[in-house]
């Protein structure tokens, strides 16, 4: 699907984020939490970045929006609608053309009423009307505007967070784990709004730990492992294990309930003790000495993969 | 478009020239050495502090007497150091006693059930309800003025804050998964306490102890200044400052200025040393 | 029973007041034990050494009975307590007046001093703390933090002495001490004079009080600026100014108010020292005189009153919290 005639909304190349951290006794270490990550979203596309919980996926969203914590370094090229973004340009675009749908109600100010927050404290008639229309659209009762975040149910909170995004007529939505704690059916329903949005020619970057959900709604899936995307593949490739490229993706596939629920041993390495070369090496059945060298990303059958053994 | 020759710097973290670790160690080392020096010199200074010399009355600060001399010709530097070392000893003693009380009460509140916890928490509220200085006055009134009174007063009144901290730490630990798992695995209570609890709580206790110092020292000085503490013949910092009041209007500013500065520096250093220790054992507070 | 949406808060107030009363009784018992344990003989303190020598055995016995020397302590406490709840706190040995009227006068003086310092240090500390927290790591933060750490280590009474040296001895623009000029009848003191005598004590107390509030507000501000909702506000493209005004300030108000009301105990402690240096006729100075002069009834009275002040402050803080924080205010209606 990454054909040349296809227009990109978002393209990320070689994104890296690293932290300086202190351990007991004040030993200082540099943690590369995201390394050389590549991912792209085309017009009309919903792309899912799938990775284990707590593996630092959220930082990807924060990096695109320029809201990383201050004690880290970040570098990488981000294009938005073919424009290479500078940190300053990111600041201008965020909240306008690029919006974030965060994962939980804690992203709302607990002391401000919901309506005012959705309107960004603006009280003009036009803004008010738009907010009311969106509440109607997402089936939120109008009196929701007068509630405080703690008074929202889980489902309402998710829809309120969605309206905050839609207030701005964005081109790209970055949804960071927007369906926590929902079972698949409910999550799919919640995702329908994102699907509709993408179908209008916009882009959605969905960051999630839930591969089953991603398979249901996404056009393409980027598999996130140990701080980087090891494989980016059209969702159709997940029909069979043979069309997948990376051993980690294959292992994930086999671990799915419908494919036999095969667990695979080992854990993702921490950023602290990353192996040389391929981060998946220590768990990989195809490990060879060459895997400890530099692994280049290669294009295979319209998908990209970081594995020298991929076919 | 994929000519990724250059990479955009999206964010650059402004690091300090000196890293946190070195900075903390530096503060710790300098602070400790300075405090030790004051204590040792103050202890060794001996009789110079109380030797009167009427040929050298009311001297302004000068090379022979950096802090000047008082109306009896006593060297103010020697008096100040002597007084400061006394204050440090009292502070040390009082902090240890208070910290031990805090450890016992904190542990009891966290482990002996809801009723004990309620009683101890209530008692903390009670003691903290009386303004600290007034409580000190009450205790030293009960015991009688003088060195013994001030030592006891300072020693038995500084435990509430640390008790709360230790209670909180232990309660949190009890809820921690690894402790629960150790319990489920059949490790004995004693073993859990010795192997898991104490190693975790002890550093907190130690830091709390060091951070009690500055309070204890300030309170001792204040109580003495008000006339409840050390007797006038002792060169306590509180005594020195209290006496200096009478000579202020005569323009003898050095009698108050320098001793107060030494007191302040000592308190500040104890605070910094305690803060550095905390950073060492609790790296999260140093995450910058 | 349902008494409307405020039932939660009313219940809370009721509970708090009961707790405060229990604590106050405990404070009075504790203080009573402490002053009773004292080696100071109240009769001796009352009439002095010379008086003791000249006193007839009969009169001595009468005085001893008055001070309850031979009454069991529990009975003595009960007598004190029953008198206290009727507004009689005994009589002060030093002032030869009812303790209640001594405290009334001193209390008003102290309140003027403490309120001035409390408001001033609270406001300034709040602003400084916010600025430092917002500009964490910059020079302005370092300056404010350094100043606060220094002040936090500064002995209150020493700062008072330094200010006296500067303003009274050196510049000679403000009086050294005493809230009323010597030789002037208290009734003739002009407001201007009172204010002049208030400046240095209030200044000392304010400067000292700022440190704690600044440091705490700074910490809280840093915490808040790292919260998810601030992050999200940034991601939504809100300006820094809008984020501070609409989110940071709103959220820092609560901890700041709590802290400020909780600091009453410290301000009271500071006022004891400041009043002593400036001979300011307030509760603190009276407490010191009572302690040094063996005036047990007065000391006891001041202890109870100051504890009431501290507990009252905590109660107000908790109530304000309930009024400002919708999670508490509206929480009960949705449970």
Short mmCIF file of C-alpha atoms in Angstrom, two decimals, chain A:
data_model
loop_
_atom_site.label_atom_id
_atom_site.label_comp_id
_atom_site.label_asym_id
_atom_site.label_seq_id
_atom_site.Cartn_x
_atom_site.Cartn_y
_atom_site.Cartn_z
CA UNK A 1 0.00 0.00 0.00
CA UNK A 2 2.95 2.30 0.25
CA UNK A 3 2.77 2.83 -3.49
CA UNK A 4 4.26 5.94 -4.98
CA UNK A 5 0.97 7.47 -6.08
CA UNK A 6 -0.37 7.24 -2.56
CA UNK A 7 -0.29 10.56 -0.69
CA UNK A 8 1.19 10.51 2.80
CA UNK A 9 -0.30 12.51 5.61
CA UNK A 10 2.33 11.52 8.13
CA UNK A 11 5.72 10.04 7.60
CA UNK A 12 8.27 9.38 10.33
CA UNK A 13 11.82 8.37 9.65
CA UNK A 14 14.51 7.43 12.16
CA UNK A 15 12.77 8.70 15.25
CA UNK A 16 14.79 8.20 18.42
CA UNK A 17 13.99 9.19 21.98
CA UNK A 18 16.42 8.73 24.83
CA UNK A 19 16.25 9.46 28.54
CA UNK A 20 18.87 10.27 31.07
CA UNK A 21 18.06 8.47 34.24
CA UNK A 22 19.50 8.06 37.68
CA UNK A 23 19.59 4.81 39.47
CA UNK A 24 20.22 4.02 43.09
CA UNK A 25 23.41 5.69 44.22
CA UNK A 26 22.94 8.24 41.43
CA UNK A 27 24.50 6.22 38.64
CA UNK A 28 23.59 7.98 35.42
CA UNK A 29 22.48 5.99 32.42
CA UNK A 30 21.16 6.86 28.98
CA UNK A 31 18.10 4.93 27.96
CA UNK A 32 17.21 4.80 24.29
CA UNK A 33 13.51 4.15 24.56
CA UNK A 34 12.72 4.60 20.88
CA UNK A 35 15.34 3.79 18.25
CA UNK A 36 15.25 4.53 14.53
CA UNK A 37 11.53 4.14 14.32
CA UNK A 38 9.82 4.45 10.94
CA UNK A 39 6.12 4.62 10.33
CA UNK A 40 3.79 6.35 7.90
CA UNK A 41 0.10 7.10 7.51
CA UNK A 42 -1.49 7.70 4.10
CA UNK A 43 -4.67 9.50 3.14
CA UNK A 44 -7.72 7.49 4.13
CA UNK A 45 -5.59 5.15 6.18
CA UNK A 46 -5.87 3.88 9.73
CA UNK A 47 -2.47 2.61 10.78
CA UNK A 48 -2.03 0.74 14.04
CA UNK A 49 1.21 0.64 15.97
CA UNK A 50 1.00 -2.51 18.04
CA UNK A 51 3.29 -3.28 20.94
CA UNK A 52 3.27 -4.70 24.43
CA UNK A 53 1.97 -2.56 27.30
CA UNK A 54 4.60 -0.42 28.92
CA UNK A 55 7.00 -0.68 26.00
CA UNK A 56 7.14 3.07 25.43
CA UNK A 57 4.67 3.35 22.58
CA UNK A 58 3.04 6.41 24.11
CA UNK A 59 6.30 8.28 23.70
CA UNK A 60 5.84 7.93 19.96
CA UNK A 61 2.61 9.93 20.21
CA UNK A 62 4.24 12.44 22.53
CA UNK A 63 7.21 12.86 20.21
CA UNK A 64 5.00 13.61 17.20
CA UNK A 65 3.19 16.26 19.25
CA UNK A 66 6.29 17.68 20.88
CA UNK A 67 5.10 16.97 24.42
CA UNK A 68 7.85 14.67 25.62
CA UNK A 69 9.05 15.02 29.19
CA UNK A 70 11.85 17.53 29.46
CA UNK A 71 14.56 15.16 30.58
CA UNK A 72 14.89 13.41 27.25
CA UNK A 73 16.44 13.91 23.84
CA UNK A 74 14.55 13.30 20.65
CA UNK A 75 15.54 13.38 17.01
CA UNK A 76 14.09 12.19 13.74
CA UNK A 77 12.38 13.45 10.62
CA UNK A 78 8.64 13.94 10.65
CA UNK A 79 6.77 14.96 7.51
CA UNK A 80 3.22 16.16 7.70
CA UNK A 81 1.53 16.48 4.29
CA UNK A 82 5.00 16.45 2.68
CA UNK A 83 6.33 19.22 4.90
CA UNK A 84 9.36 18.42 7.05
CA UNK A 85 8.44 19.58 10.54
CA UNK A 86 10.57 21.61 12.87
CA UNK A 87 9.81 21.62 16.61
CA UNK A 88 8.30 25.07 16.15
CA UNK A 89 6.07 23.93 13.30
CA UNK A 90 4.93 21.00 15.43
CA UNK A 91 3.84 23.46 18.09
CA UNK A 92 1.79 25.34 15.50
CA UNK A 93 0.13 22.22 14.09
CA UNK A 94 -0.71 20.38 17.28
CA UNK A 95 -4.24 20.86 18.45
CA UNK A 96 -5.15 22.03 14.94
CA UNK A 97 -4.34 19.77 12.02
CA UNK A 98 -2.83 17.10 14.27
CA UNK A 99 -4.80 16.10 17.35
CA UNK A 100 -4.38 13.62 20.14
CA UNK A 101 -7.05 11.38 21.59
CA UNK A 102 -5.55 10.31 24.90
CA UNK A 103 -6.25 7.14 26.77
CA UNK A 104 -8.12 8.19 29.86
CA UNK A 105 -10.07 10.79 31.75
CA UNK A 106 -6.94 11.82 33.64
CA UNK A 107 -6.10 13.86 30.56
CA UNK A 108 -8.93 16.21 31.46
CA UNK A 109 -8.50 18.90 34.09
CA UNK A 110 -10.33 17.51 37.14
CA UNK A 111 -11.43 20.98 38.26
CA UNK A 112 -12.91 22.32 35.03
CA UNK A 113 -16.31 21.53 33.59
CA UNK A 114 -16.27 19.28 30.57
CA UNK A 115 -17.95 21.69 28.16
CA UNK A 116 -15.52 24.48 28.82
CA UNK A 117 -12.61 22.12 28.35
CA UNK A 118 -13.93 20.86 25.06
CA UNK A 119 -14.33 24.48 23.91
CA UNK A 120 -10.82 25.35 25.13
CA UNK A 121 -12.36 27.98 27.39
CA UNK A 122 -13.87 29.84 24.42
CA UNK A 123 -17.41 31.09 24.76
CA UNK A 124 -18.26 32.41 21.29
CA UNK A 125 -21.59 31.29 19.89
CA UNK A 126 -19.98 29.45 16.97
CA UNK A 127 -17.70 27.42 19.20
CA UNK A 128 -20.59 26.63 21.51
CA UNK A 129 -22.74 25.49 18.60
CA UNK A 130 -19.99 23.26 17.29
CA UNK A 131 -19.52 21.66 20.70
CA UNK A 132 -23.27 21.05 20.99
CA UNK A 133 -23.40 19.50 17.52
CA UNK A 134 -20.50 17.21 18.35
CA UNK A 135 -22.13 16.16 21.61
CA UNK A 136 -25.24 15.28 19.62
CA UNK A 137 -23.19 13.44 17.04
CA UNK A 138 -21.44 11.33 19.66
CA UNK A 139 -24.72 10.84 21.57
CA UNK A 140 -23.61 12.73 24.64
CA UNK A 141 -26.48 14.40 26.51
CA UNK A 142 -26.14 18.20 26.35
CA UNK A 143 -25.92 18.48 30.14
CA UNK A 144 -22.64 16.61 29.95
CA UNK A 145 -21.09 20.01 29.39
CA UNK A 146 -21.85 20.94 32.98
CA UNK A 147 -20.30 17.86 34.50
CA UNK A 148 -16.81 17.54 35.91
CA UNK A 149 -14.56 14.80 34.52
CA UNK A 150 -14.95 12.60 37.61
CA UNK A 151 -18.69 12.48 36.94
CA UNK A 152 -18.28 10.89 33.50
CA UNK A 153 -18.72 7.18 32.93
CA UNK A 154 -15.96 5.37 31.06
CA UNK A 155 -17.85 5.42 27.79
CA UNK A 156 -18.80 9.08 28.12
CA UNK A 157 -15.21 10.01 28.91
CA UNK A 158 -14.00 8.33 25.74
CA UNK A 159 -16.55 10.20 23.65
CA UNK A 160 -15.73 13.49 25.34
CA UNK A 161 -12.06 12.97 24.52
CA UNK A 162 -13.11 12.31 20.95
CA UNK A 163 -15.07 15.57 20.76
CA UNK A 164 -12.02 17.49 21.95
CA UNK A 165 -10.24 16.14 18.89
CA UNK A 166 -13.07 16.86 16.47
CA UNK A 167 -13.53 20.48 17.54
CA UNK A 168 -10.59 21.36 15.34
CA UNK A 169 -11.35 19.71 11.95
CA UNK A 170 -8.04 17.82 12.02
CA UNK A 171 -6.27 15.92 9.24
CA UNK A 172 -4.55 13.44 11.50
CA UNK A 173 -5.69 11.84 14.74
CA UNK A 174 -3.18 10.18 16.98
CA UNK A 175 -5.09 7.86 19.26
CA UNK A 176 -3.06 6.62 22.18
CA UNK A 177 -4.58 3.44 23.59
CA UNK A 178 -8.09 4.89 23.27
CA UNK A 179 -9.94 1.78 24.39
CA UNK A 180 -8.42 0.67 27.67
CA UNK A 181 -10.27 -2.07 29.45
CA UNK A 182 -12.85 -2.60 26.70
CA UNK A 183 -13.54 -6.05 25.31
CA UNK A 184 -13.14 -6.48 21.60
CA UNK A 185 -16.75 -5.85 20.52
CA UNK A 186 -17.07 -2.65 22.53
CA UNK A 187 -13.65 -1.51 21.40
CA UNK A 188 -14.56 -2.10 17.76
CA UNK A 189 -17.66 0.00 18.22
CA UNK A 190 -15.58 2.76 19.79
CA UNK A 191 -13.19 2.52 16.88
CA UNK A 192 -15.92 3.02 14.30
CA UNK A 193 -15.59 6.78 14.75
CA UNK A 194 -11.93 6.61 13.83
CA UNK A 195 -12.73 4.44 10.83
CA UNK A 196 -15.30 6.96 9.59
CA UNK A 197 -12.84 9.76 10.06
CA UNK A 198 -10.17 7.97 8.03
CA UNK A 199 -12.61 7.04 5.31
CA UNK A 200 -13.16 10.74 4.64
CA UNK A 201 -9.58 10.93 3.41
CA UNK A 202 -7.91 11.71 6.70
CA UNK A 203 -5.33 9.75 8.65
CA UNK A 204 -5.41 7.93 11.99
CA UNK A 205 -2.41 6.63 13.86
CA UNK A 206 -3.71 4.17 16.43
CA UNK A 207 -1.31 3.19 19.17
CA UNK A 208 -2.44 0.06 20.98
CA UNK A 209 -1.37 -3.12 22.73
CA UNK A 210 -4.38 -4.95 21.34
CA UNK A 211 -3.42 -6.76 18.16
CA UNK A 212 -6.85 -8.34 17.70
CA UNK A 213 -8.46 -4.91 17.70
CA UNK A 214 -5.84 -3.61 15.29
CA UNK A 215 -6.50 -6.50 12.93
CA UNK A 216 -10.21 -5.64 12.93
CA UNK A 217 -9.99 -1.92 12.16
CA UNK A 218 -6.59 -1.00 10.74
CA UNK A 219 -5.42 -0.86 7.13
CA UNK A 220 -1.82 -1.43 8.00
CA UNK A 221 -0.07 -2.59 11.13
CA UNK A 222 3.31 -1.54 12.41
CA UNK A 223 4.71 -3.95 14.96
CA UNK A 224 6.56 -2.21 17.76
CA UNK A 225 9.25 -4.15 19.59
CA UNK A 226 11.89 -2.86 22.01
CA UNK A 227 11.65 0.73 20.87
CA UNK A 228 11.39 0.29 17.14
CA UNK A 229 9.02 -0.92 14.44
CA UNK A 230 10.24 -4.32 13.34
CA UNK A 231 7.64 -4.78 10.64
CA UNK A 232 5.08 -2.69 8.81
CA UNK A 233 2.60 -4.74 6.85
CA UNK A 234 -0.83 -4.47 5.23
CA UNK A 235 -3.46 -6.03 7.44
CA UNK A 236 -4.19 -8.64 4.75
CA UNK A 237 -0.76 -10.17 5.34
CA UNK A 238 -1.94 -11.28 8.76
CA UNK A 239 -4.32 -13.81 7.20
CA UNK A 240 -1.54 -16.35 7.13
CA UNK A 241 1.72 -16.71 8.98
CA UNK A 242 3.54 -17.21 5.70
CA UNK A 243 2.84 -13.75 4.39
CA UNK A 244 4.36 -12.15 7.52
CA UNK A 245 7.99 -11.14 7.47
CA UNK A 246 9.49 -10.78 10.93
CA UNK A 247 9.94 -13.68 13.38
CA UNK A 248 8.44 -11.53 16.18
CA UNK A 249 5.33 -10.80 14.14
CA UNK A 250 5.04 -14.49 13.40
CA UNK A 251 5.34 -15.31 17.07
CA UNK A 252 2.66 -12.73 17.85
CA UNK A 253 0.44 -14.24 15.20
CA UNK A 254 0.81 -17.74 16.63
CA UNK A 255 -0.01 -16.42 20.08
CA UNK A 256 -3.45 -15.24 18.89
CA UNK A 257 -6.34 -17.38 20.18
CA UNK A 258 -7.64 -18.19 16.68
CA UNK A 259 -4.18 -19.40 15.62
CA UNK A 260 -3.58 -21.83 18.44
CA UNK A 261 -2.66 -19.58 21.39
CA UNK A 262 1.01 -20.64 21.25
CA UNK A 263 2.93 -18.73 23.89
CA UNK A 264 6.52 -17.88 23.18
CA UNK A 265 9.15 -17.66 25.87
CA UNK A 266 11.18 -14.67 26.98
CA UNK A 267 10.53 -11.01 27.56
CA UNK A 268 11.22 -7.79 25.72
CA UNK A 269 14.63 -6.45 26.69
CA UNK A 270 14.73 -3.26 28.74
CA UNK A 271 16.24 -0.21 27.13
CA UNK A 272 19.05 -0.60 29.65
CA UNK A 273 20.32 -3.96 28.46
CA UNK A 274 19.57 -4.02 24.76
CA UNK A 275 21.35 -6.73 22.79
CA UNK A 276 23.63 -5.81 19.91
CA UNK A 277 22.05 -5.76 16.48
CA UNK A 278 18.55 -7.16 16.29
CA UNK A 279 16.68 -6.56 19.58
CA UNK A 280 14.69 -9.75 19.02
CA UNK A 281 17.87 -11.83 18.62
CA UNK A 282 17.94 -13.54 22.02
CA UNK A 283 14.38 -14.86 21.52
CA UNK A 284 14.64 -15.61 17.84
CA UNK A 285 14.68 -19.19 16.50
CA UNK A 286 16.55 -18.01 13.40
CA UNK A 287 19.36 -16.30 15.29
CA UNK A 288 22.70 -16.27 13.44
CA UNK A 289 25.93 -14.37 14.18
CA UNK A 290 25.07 -11.84 11.46
CA UNK A 291 22.03 -10.79 13.50
CA UNK A 292 24.35 -8.95 15.89
CA UNK A 293 25.42 -6.57 13.15
CA UNK A 294 23.60 -3.56 11.82
CA UNK A 295 20.11 -4.44 10.68
CA UNK A 296 18.80 -2.40 7.78
CA UNK A 297 15.14 -2.04 7.03
CA UNK A 298 14.15 -3.70 3.77
CA UNK A 299 11.11 -3.53 1.55
CA UNK A 300 9.50 -6.92 0.87
CA UNK A 301 6.12 -7.38 -0.79
CA UNK A 302 4.77 -3.85 -0.02
CA UNK A 303 5.78 -4.22 3.61
CA UNK A 304 8.88 -3.18 5.48
CA UNK A 305 10.84 -5.36 7.85
CA UNK A 306 13.96 -5.21 9.97
CA UNK A 307 15.29 -8.72 9.68
CA UNK A 308 18.12 -10.01 7.55
CA UNK A 309 16.44 -13.42 7.24
CA UNK A 310 13.10 -12.09 6.08
CA UNK A 311 11.79 -13.39 2.77
#
